[in-house]
Short mmCIF file of C-alpha atoms and ligand atoms in Angstrom, two decimals:
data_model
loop_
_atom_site.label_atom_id
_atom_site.label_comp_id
_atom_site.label_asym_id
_atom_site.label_seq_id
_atom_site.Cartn_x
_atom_site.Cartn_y
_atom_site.Cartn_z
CA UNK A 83 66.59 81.34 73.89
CA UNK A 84 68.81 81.33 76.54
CA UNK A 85 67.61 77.95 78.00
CA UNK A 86 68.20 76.52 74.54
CA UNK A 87 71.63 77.06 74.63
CA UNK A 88 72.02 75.35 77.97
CA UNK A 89 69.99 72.67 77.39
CA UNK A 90 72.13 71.99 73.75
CA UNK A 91 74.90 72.51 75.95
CA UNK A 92 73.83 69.83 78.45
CA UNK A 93 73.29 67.27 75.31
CA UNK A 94 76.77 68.31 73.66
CA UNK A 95 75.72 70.38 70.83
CA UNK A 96 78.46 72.42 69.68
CA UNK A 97 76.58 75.40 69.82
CA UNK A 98 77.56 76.18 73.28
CA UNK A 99 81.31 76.52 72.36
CA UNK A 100 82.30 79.57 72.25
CA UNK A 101 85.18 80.61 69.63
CA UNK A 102 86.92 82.59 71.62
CA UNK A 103 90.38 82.97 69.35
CA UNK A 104 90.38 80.91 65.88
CA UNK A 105 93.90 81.12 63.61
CA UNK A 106 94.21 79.66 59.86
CA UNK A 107 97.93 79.85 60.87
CA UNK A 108 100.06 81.67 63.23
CA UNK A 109 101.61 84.79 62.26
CA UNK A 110 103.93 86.66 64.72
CA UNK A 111 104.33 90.73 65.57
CA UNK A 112 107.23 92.15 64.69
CA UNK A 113 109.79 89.65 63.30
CA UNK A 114 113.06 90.79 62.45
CA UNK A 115 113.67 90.96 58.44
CA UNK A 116 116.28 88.37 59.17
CA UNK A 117 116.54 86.16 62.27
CA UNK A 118 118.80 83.83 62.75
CA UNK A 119 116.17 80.65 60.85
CA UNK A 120 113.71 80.76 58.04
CA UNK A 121 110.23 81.21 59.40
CA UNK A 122 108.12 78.37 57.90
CA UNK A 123 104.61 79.02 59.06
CA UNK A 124 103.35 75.55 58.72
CA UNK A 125 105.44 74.23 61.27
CA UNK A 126 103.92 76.77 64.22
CA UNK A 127 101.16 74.50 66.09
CA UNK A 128 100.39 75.94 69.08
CA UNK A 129 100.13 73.55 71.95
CA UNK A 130 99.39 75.26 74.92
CA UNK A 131 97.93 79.30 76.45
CA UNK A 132 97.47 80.97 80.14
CA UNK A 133 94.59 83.62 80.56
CA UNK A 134 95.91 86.70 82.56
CA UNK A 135 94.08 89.69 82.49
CA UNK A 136 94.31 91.14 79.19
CA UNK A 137 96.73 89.07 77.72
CA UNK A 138 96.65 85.26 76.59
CA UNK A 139 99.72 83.58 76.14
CA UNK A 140 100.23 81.12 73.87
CA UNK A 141 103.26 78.47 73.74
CA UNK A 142 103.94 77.22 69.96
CA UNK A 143 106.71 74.50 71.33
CA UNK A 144 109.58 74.14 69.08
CA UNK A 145 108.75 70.60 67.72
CA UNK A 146 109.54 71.61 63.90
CA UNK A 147 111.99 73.73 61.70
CA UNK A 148 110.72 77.06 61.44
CA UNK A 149 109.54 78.43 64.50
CA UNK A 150 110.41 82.38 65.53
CA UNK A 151 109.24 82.26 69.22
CA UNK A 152 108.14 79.47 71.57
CA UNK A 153 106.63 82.05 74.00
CA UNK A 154 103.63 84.62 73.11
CA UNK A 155 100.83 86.54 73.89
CA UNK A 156 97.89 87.90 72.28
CA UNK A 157 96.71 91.18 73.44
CA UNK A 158 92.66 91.65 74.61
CA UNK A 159 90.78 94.66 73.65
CA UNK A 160 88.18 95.44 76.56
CA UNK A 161 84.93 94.33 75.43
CA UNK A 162 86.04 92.28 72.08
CA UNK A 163 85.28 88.46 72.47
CA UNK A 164 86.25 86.87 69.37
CA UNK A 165 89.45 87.04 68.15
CA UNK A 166 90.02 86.31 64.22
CA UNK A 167 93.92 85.41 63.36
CA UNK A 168 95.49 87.91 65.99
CA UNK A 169 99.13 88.37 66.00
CA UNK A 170 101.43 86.92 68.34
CA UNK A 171 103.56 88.81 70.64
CA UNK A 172 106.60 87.32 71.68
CA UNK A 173 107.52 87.38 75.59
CA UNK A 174 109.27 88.51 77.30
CA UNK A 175 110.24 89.67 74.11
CA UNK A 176 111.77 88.24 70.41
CA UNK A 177 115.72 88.40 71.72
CA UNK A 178 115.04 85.69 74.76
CA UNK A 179 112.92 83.56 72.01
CA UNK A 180 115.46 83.16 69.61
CA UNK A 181 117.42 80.45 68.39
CA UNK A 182 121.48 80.65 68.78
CA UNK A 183 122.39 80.52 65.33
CA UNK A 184 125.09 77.82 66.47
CA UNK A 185 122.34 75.58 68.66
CA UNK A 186 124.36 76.49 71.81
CA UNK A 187 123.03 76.14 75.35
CA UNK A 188 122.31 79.93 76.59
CA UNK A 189 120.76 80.50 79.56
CA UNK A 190 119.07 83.62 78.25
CA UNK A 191 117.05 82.17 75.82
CA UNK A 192 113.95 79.83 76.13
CA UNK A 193 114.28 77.16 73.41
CA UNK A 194 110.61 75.33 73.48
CA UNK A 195 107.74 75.95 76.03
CA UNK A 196 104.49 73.62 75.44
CA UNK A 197 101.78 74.81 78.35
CA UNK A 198 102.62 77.72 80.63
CA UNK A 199 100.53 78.49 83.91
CA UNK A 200 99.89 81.90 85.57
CA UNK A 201 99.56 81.13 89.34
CA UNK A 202 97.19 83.28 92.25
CA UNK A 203 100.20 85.82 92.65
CA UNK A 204 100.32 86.81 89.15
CA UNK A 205 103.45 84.99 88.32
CA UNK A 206 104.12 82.48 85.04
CA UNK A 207 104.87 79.61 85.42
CA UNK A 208 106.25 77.19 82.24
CA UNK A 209 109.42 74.83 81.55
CA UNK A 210 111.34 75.42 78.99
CA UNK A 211 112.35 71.57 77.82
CA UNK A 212 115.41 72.72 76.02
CA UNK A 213 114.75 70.39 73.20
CA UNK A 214 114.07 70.86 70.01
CA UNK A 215 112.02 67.87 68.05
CA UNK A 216 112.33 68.60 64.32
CA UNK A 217 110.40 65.77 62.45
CA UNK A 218 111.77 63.27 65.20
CA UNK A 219 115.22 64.52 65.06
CA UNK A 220 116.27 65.87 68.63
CA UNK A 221 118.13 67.96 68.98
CA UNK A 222 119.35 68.33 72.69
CA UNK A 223 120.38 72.38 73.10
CA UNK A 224 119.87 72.89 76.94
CA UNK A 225 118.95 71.61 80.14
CA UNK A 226 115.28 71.40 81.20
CA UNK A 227 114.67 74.72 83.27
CA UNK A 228 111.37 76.28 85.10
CA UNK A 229 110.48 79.87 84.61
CA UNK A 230 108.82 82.13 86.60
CA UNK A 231 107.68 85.93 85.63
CA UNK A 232 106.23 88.35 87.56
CA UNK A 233 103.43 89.94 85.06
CA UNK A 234 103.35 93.10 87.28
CA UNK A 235 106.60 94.20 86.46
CA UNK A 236 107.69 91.32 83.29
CA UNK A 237 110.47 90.83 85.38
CA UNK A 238 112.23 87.15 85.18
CA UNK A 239 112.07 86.03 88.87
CA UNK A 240 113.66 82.80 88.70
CA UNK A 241 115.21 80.40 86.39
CA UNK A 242 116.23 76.74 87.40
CA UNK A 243 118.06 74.01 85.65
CA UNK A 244 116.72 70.95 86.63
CA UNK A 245 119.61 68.79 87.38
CA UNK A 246 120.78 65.17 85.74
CA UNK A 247 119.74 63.68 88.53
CA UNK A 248 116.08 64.47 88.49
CA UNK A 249 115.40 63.74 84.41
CA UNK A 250 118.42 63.35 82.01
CA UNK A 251 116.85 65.85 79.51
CA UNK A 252 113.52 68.20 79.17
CA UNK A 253 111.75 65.76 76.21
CA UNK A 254 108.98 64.73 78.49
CA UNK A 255 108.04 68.02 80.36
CA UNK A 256 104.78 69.25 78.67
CA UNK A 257 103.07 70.80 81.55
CA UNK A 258 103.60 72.12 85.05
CA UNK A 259 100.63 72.66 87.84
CA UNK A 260 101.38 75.18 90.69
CA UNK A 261 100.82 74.83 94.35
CA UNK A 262 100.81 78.01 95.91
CA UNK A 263 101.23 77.90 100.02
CA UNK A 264 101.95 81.51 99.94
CA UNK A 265 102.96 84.56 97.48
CA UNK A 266 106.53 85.65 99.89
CA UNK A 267 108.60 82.66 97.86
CA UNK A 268 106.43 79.12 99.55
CA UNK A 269 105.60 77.64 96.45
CA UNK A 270 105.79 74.45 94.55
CA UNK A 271 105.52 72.95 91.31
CA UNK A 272 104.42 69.78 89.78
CA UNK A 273 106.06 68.66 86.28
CA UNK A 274 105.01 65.55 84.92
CA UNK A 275 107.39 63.57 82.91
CA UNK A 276 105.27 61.80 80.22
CA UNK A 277 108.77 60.16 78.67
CA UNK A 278 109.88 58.87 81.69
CA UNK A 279 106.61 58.21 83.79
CA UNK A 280 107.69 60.11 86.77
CA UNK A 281 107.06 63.08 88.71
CA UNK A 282 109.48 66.29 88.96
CA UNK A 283 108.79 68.24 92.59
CA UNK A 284 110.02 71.77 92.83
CA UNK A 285 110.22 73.90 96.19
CA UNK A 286 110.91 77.10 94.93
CA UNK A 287 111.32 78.22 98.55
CA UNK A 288 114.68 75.50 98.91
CA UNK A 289 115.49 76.43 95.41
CA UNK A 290 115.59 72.60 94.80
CA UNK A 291 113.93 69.34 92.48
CA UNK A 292 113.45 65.87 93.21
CA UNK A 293 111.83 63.38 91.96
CA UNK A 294 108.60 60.96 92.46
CA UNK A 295 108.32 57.40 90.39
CA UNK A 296 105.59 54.99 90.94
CA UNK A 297 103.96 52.77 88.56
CA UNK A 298 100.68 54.76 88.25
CA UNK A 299 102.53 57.23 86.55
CA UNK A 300 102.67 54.81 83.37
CA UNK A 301 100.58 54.36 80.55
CA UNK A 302 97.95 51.47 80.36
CA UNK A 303 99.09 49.22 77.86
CA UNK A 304 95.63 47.93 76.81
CA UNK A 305 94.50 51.73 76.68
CA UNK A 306 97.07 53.46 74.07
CA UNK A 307 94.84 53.61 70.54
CA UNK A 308 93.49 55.93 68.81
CA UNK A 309 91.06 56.98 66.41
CA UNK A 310 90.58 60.46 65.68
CA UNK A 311 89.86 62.54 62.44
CA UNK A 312 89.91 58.93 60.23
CA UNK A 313 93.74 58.57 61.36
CA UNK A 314 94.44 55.62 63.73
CA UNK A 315 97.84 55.49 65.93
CA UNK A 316 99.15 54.05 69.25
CA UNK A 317 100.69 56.64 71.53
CA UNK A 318 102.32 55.35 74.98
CA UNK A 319 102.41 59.04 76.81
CA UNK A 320 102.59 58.50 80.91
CA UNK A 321 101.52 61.01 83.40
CA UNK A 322 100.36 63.86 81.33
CA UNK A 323 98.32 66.26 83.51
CA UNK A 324 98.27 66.72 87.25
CA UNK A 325 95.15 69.76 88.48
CA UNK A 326 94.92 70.24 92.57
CA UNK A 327 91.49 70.20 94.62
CA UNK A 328 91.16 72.58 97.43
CA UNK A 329 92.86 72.56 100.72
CA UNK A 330 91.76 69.61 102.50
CA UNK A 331 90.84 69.36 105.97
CA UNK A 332 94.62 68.48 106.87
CA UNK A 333 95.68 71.22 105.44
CA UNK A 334 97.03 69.59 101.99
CA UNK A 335 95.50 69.29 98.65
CA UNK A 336 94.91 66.14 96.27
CA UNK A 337 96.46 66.03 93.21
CA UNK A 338 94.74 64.56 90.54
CA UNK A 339 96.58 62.79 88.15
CA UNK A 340 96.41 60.72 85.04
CA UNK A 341 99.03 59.07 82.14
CA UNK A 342 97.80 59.92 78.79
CA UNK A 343 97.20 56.89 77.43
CA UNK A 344 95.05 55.50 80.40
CA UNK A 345 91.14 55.97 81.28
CA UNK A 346 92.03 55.80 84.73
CA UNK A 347 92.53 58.61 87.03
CA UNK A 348 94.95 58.80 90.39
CA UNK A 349 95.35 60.87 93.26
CA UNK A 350 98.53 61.80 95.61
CA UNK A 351 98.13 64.36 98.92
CA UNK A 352 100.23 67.03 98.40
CA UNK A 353 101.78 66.45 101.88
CA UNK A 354 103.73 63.42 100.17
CA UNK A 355 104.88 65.64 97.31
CA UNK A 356 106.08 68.78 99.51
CA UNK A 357 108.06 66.22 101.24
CA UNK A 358 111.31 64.77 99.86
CA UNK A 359 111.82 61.75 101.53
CA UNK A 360 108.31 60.85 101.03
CA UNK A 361 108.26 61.63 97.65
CA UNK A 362 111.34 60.12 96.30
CA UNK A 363 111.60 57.20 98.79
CA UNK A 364 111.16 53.61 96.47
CA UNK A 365 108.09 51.76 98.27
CA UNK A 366 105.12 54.01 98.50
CA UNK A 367 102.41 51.87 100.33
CA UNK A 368 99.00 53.59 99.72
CA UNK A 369 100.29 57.26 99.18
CA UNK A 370 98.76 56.79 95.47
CA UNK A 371 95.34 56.28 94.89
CA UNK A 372 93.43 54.80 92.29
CA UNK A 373 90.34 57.28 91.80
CA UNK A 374 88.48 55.48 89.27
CA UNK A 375 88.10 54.35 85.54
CA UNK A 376 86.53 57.06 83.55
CA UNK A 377 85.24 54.44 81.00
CA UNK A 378 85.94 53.77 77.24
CA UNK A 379 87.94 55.78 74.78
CA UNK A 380 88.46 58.52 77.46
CA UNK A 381 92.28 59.49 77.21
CA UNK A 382 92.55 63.04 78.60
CA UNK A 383 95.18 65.53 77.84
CA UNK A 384 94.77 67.91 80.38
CA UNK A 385 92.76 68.20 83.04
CA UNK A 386 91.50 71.24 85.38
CA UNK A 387 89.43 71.58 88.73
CA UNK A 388 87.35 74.45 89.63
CA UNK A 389 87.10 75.31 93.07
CA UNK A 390 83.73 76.77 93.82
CA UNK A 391 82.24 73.35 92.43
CA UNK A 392 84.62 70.94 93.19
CA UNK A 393 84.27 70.07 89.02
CA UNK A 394 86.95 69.01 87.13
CA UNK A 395 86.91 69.51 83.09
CA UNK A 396 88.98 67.06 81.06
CA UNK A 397 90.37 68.09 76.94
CA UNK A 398 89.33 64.32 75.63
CA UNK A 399 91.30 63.63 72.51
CA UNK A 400 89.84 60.35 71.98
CA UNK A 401 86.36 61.68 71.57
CA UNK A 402 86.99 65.58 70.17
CA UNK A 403 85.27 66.66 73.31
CA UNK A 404 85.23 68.19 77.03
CA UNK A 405 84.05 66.05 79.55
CA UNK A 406 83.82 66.56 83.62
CA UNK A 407 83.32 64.36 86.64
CA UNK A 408 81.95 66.04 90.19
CA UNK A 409 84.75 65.42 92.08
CA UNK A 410 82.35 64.99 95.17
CA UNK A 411 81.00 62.36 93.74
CA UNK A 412 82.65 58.63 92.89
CA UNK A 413 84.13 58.50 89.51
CA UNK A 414 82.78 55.98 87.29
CA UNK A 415 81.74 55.89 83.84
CA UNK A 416 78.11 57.02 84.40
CA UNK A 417 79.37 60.00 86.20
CA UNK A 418 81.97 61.14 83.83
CA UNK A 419 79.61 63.60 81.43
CA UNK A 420 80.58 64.83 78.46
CA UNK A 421 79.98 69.10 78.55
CA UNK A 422 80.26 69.16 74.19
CA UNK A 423 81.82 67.32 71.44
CA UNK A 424 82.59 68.78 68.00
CA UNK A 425 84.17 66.17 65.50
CA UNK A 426 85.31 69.55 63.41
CA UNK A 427 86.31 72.33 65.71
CA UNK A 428 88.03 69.73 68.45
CA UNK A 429 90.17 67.70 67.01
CA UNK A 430 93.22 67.17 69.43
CA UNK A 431 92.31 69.78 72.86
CA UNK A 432 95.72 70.32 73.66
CA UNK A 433 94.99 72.15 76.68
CA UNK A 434 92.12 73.05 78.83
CA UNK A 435 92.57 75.35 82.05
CA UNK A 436 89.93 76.76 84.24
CA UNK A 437 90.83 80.01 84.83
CA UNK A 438 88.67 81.83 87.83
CA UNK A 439 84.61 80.98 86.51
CA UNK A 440 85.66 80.62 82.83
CA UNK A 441 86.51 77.08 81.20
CA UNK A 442 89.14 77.92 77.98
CA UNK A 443 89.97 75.28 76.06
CA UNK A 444 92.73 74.88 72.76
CA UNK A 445 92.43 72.51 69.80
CA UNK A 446 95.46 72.45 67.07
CA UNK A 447 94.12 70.02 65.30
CA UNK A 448 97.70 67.80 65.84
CA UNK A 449 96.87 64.31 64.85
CA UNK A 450 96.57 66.04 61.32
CA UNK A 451 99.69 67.69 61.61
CA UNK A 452 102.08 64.47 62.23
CA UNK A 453 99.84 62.00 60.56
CA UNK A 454 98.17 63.75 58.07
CA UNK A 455 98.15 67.61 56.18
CA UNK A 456 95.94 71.04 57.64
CA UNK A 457 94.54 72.93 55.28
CA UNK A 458 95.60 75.76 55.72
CA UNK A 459 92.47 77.57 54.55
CA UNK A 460 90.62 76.06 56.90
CA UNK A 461 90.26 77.56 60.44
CA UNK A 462 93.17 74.81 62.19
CA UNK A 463 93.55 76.76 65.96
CA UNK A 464 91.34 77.77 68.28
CA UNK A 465 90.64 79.00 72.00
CA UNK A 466 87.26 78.20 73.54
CA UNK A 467 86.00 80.11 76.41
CA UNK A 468 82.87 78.81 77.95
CA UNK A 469 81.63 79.78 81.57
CA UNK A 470 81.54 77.80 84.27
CA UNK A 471 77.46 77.99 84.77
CA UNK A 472 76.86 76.92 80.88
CA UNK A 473 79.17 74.35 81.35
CA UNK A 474 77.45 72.85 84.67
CA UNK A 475 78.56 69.13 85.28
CA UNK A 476 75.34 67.63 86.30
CA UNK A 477 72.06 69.66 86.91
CA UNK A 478 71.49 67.87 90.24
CA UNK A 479 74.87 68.78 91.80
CA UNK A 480 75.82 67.87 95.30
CA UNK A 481 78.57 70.12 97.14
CA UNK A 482 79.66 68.26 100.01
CA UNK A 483 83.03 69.19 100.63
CA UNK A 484 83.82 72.51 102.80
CA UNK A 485 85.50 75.18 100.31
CA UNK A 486 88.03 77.26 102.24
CA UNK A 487 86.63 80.76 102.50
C1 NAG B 67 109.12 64.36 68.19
O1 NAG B 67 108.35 64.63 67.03
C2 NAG B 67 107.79 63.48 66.46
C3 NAG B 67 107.15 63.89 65.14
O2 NAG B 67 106.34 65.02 65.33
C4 NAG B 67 106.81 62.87 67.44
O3 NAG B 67 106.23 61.70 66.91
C5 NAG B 67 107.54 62.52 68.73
O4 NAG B 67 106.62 62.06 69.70
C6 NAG B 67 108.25 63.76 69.26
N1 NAG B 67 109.06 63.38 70.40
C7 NAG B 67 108.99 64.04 71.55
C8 NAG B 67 109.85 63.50 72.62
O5 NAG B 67 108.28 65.02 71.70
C1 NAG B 68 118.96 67.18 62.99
O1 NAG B 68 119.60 67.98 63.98
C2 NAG B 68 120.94 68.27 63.71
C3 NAG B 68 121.50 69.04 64.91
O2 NAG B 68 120.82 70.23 65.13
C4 NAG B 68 121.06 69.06 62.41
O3 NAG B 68 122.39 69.32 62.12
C5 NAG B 68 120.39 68.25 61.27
O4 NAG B 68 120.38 69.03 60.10
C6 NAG B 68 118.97 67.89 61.65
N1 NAG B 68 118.35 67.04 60.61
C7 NAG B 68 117.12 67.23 60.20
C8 NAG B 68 116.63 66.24 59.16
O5 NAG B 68 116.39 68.10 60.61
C1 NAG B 69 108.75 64.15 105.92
O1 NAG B 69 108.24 62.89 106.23
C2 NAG B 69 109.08 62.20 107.16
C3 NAG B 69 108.56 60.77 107.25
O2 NAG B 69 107.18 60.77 107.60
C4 NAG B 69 109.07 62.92 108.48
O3 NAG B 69 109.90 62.26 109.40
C5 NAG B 69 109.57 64.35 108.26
O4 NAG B 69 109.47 65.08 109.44
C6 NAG B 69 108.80 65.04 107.15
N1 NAG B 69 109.47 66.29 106.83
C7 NAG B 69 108.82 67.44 106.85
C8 NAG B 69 109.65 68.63 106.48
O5 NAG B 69 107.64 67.54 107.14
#
């Protein structure tokens, strides 16, 4: 029996995905009787969750009337492993998630969070765009800012404003990836700007953001349609996902990159991106690489490697499925797999993360939301969690690469 589920697994039989978390619609813990907006449930798609411990936050970004909290968590039970519409939690908690009932720029509050991280030193990690998209209208409440918590103590550690100078306003920061150099303050992050097609460089240790731009960071124009669910549309999203490799034998690690609407995927060392005047300086010779073409109808969300293989997982909203490429290998079509496709349960995977030897993956089911209706009886959200071993990339794997100890 067990071999039957790997082997569907290997041929993309939905079988191996594991519902991990599954909503009709979101419904939040402890709401005030009257906060400052209406709650209109409809409007809560969440977009984006981190794994720590026994918590999983969840990001519902603010891109609609109606929504109570941008930042939440569900809370695990030891031993339970699927999760039927569970409440969210709002964190830190409900006061730093609420609107101002004028729209004015606090510093206090988080206006709309899409994907937050947890990093190796049990911090989170998320921007807070400052935006609010209602139906298209934006509304512009805040400067961009990065957050960081640490989850021993829920303590706010450090909140920047990321200046006019590095990106006029947050619309285009979806994600951030973490590079950790050590947990005493040597960190950075990596924000892609999918609006703008650049890349935002933090140095937490300097307390300071600059920018990258280069053309790979755009979208390919002969690579932006769509076809998912019956609904056709033409989205023009840059750089929309960065993941890291190990440490390389210099010391540095690659980033992996890609724009949205692209099948191509990129790669930068991290030793030009921890360096200012190599990041931001205007002619970048062959600091960016072209990886390789992942082949037809293969726009990725987000992307995640896992270290112990050297595998990286991609959320493929093209194809409602999760595909991977051996990083040790050369990436090409024929070695891009697909891991499982489900034309129901993953319609838009809005975010994927490997988190230690466990692959989670979310689908909100989006493309219905802005072109089309949910039903709201239907099951609309969910969380995957598949492990690592079930998920295998190819069964003849070749590790190559020295993994730092
Ligand atoms: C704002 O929302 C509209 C409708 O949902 C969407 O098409 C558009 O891409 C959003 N804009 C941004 C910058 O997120
Ligand atoms: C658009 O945003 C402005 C500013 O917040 C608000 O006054 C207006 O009612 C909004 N319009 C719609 C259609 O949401
Ligand atoms: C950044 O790169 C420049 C150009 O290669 C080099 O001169 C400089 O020393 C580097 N800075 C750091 C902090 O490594």
């Amino acid at each position: 029996m067990k071999l039957l589920i790997l082997l569907s697994c290997f041929f993309g039989i939905s079988s191996c995905l594991e519902e991990f978390i599954k909503w009709n619609q979101i419904e939040y813990e402890n709401l005030p009787e009257t906060g400052n907006f209406p709650f209109i449930q409809y409007n809560n798609v969440p977009q984006g969750f981190a794994p720590y411990k026994d918590k999983i936050f969840i990001a519902v970004p603010r891109r609609n009337h109606g929504i109570p909290s941008t930042l939440n968590y569900v809370k695990l039970e030891h031993g339970k492993d699927v999760y039927t519409n569970p409440k969210l939690q709002s964190y830190p908690n409900y006061e730093t998630n609420e609107l101002d009932p004028s729209n004015q720029a606090n510093p206090n509050r988080i206006i709309s969070v899409y994907r937050p991280r947890v990093d190796e030193c049990d911090r989170l990690w998320f921007v807070d765009s400052g935006v609010i998209n209602t139906s298209g209208n934006l509304s512009i409440i805040q400067r961009p800012s990065i957050w960081v918590f640490d989850l021993k103590t829920d303590q706010l550690v450090k909140r920047f404003e990321i200046p006019e100078n590095v990106v006029r306003d947050g619309l285009g920061l979806a994600s951030i990836t973490v590079d950790v150099i050590d947990c005493n303050g040597n960190s950075f992050a990596y924000i892609p700007d999918l609006l703008n097609s650049q890349m935002i460089i933090y140095n937490l240790q300097d307390d300071k953001a600059y920018r990258m731009q280069h053309n790979y960071f755009r979208m390919n124009p002969f690579e932006g349609d769509f076809d998912v669910d019956g609904l056709q549309f033409s989205w023009d999203d840059g750089i929309f996902s960065i993941t890291l490799s190990n440490i390389d034998n210099d010391g540095y690690r690659t980033a992996y990159f890609h724009p949205m609407s692209s099948f191509s995927e990129f790669a930068v060392s991290t030793s030009v991106l921890r360096n200012e005047t190599l990041a931001s300086r205007g002619y970048h010779g062959n600091d960016v690489k072209l990886v390789g073409n992942r082949g037809k109808n293969t726009q990725s969300t987000m992307h995640s490697f896992h270290a112990a293989t050297g595998v990286v997982y991609y959320a493929q909203i093209n194809k409602n499925a999760v595909s991977c490429w051996n990083s040790n290998r050369e990436l090409k079509s024929t070695n891009f797999k697909e891991v499982v496709r489900d034309d129901v349960k993953l319609i838009y995977p809005s975010d994927l993360k490997v988190s230690g030897d466990d692959l989670y993956v979310m689908s909100n089911r989006m493309i219905r939301h802005i072109y089309s209706k949910l039903d709201t009886n239907d099951f609309n959200f969910r969380i995957f969690k598949i492990s690592i071993k079930d998920a295998r990339c190819s069964a003849t794997q070749t590790r190559r690469r020295k993994f730092r100890n």
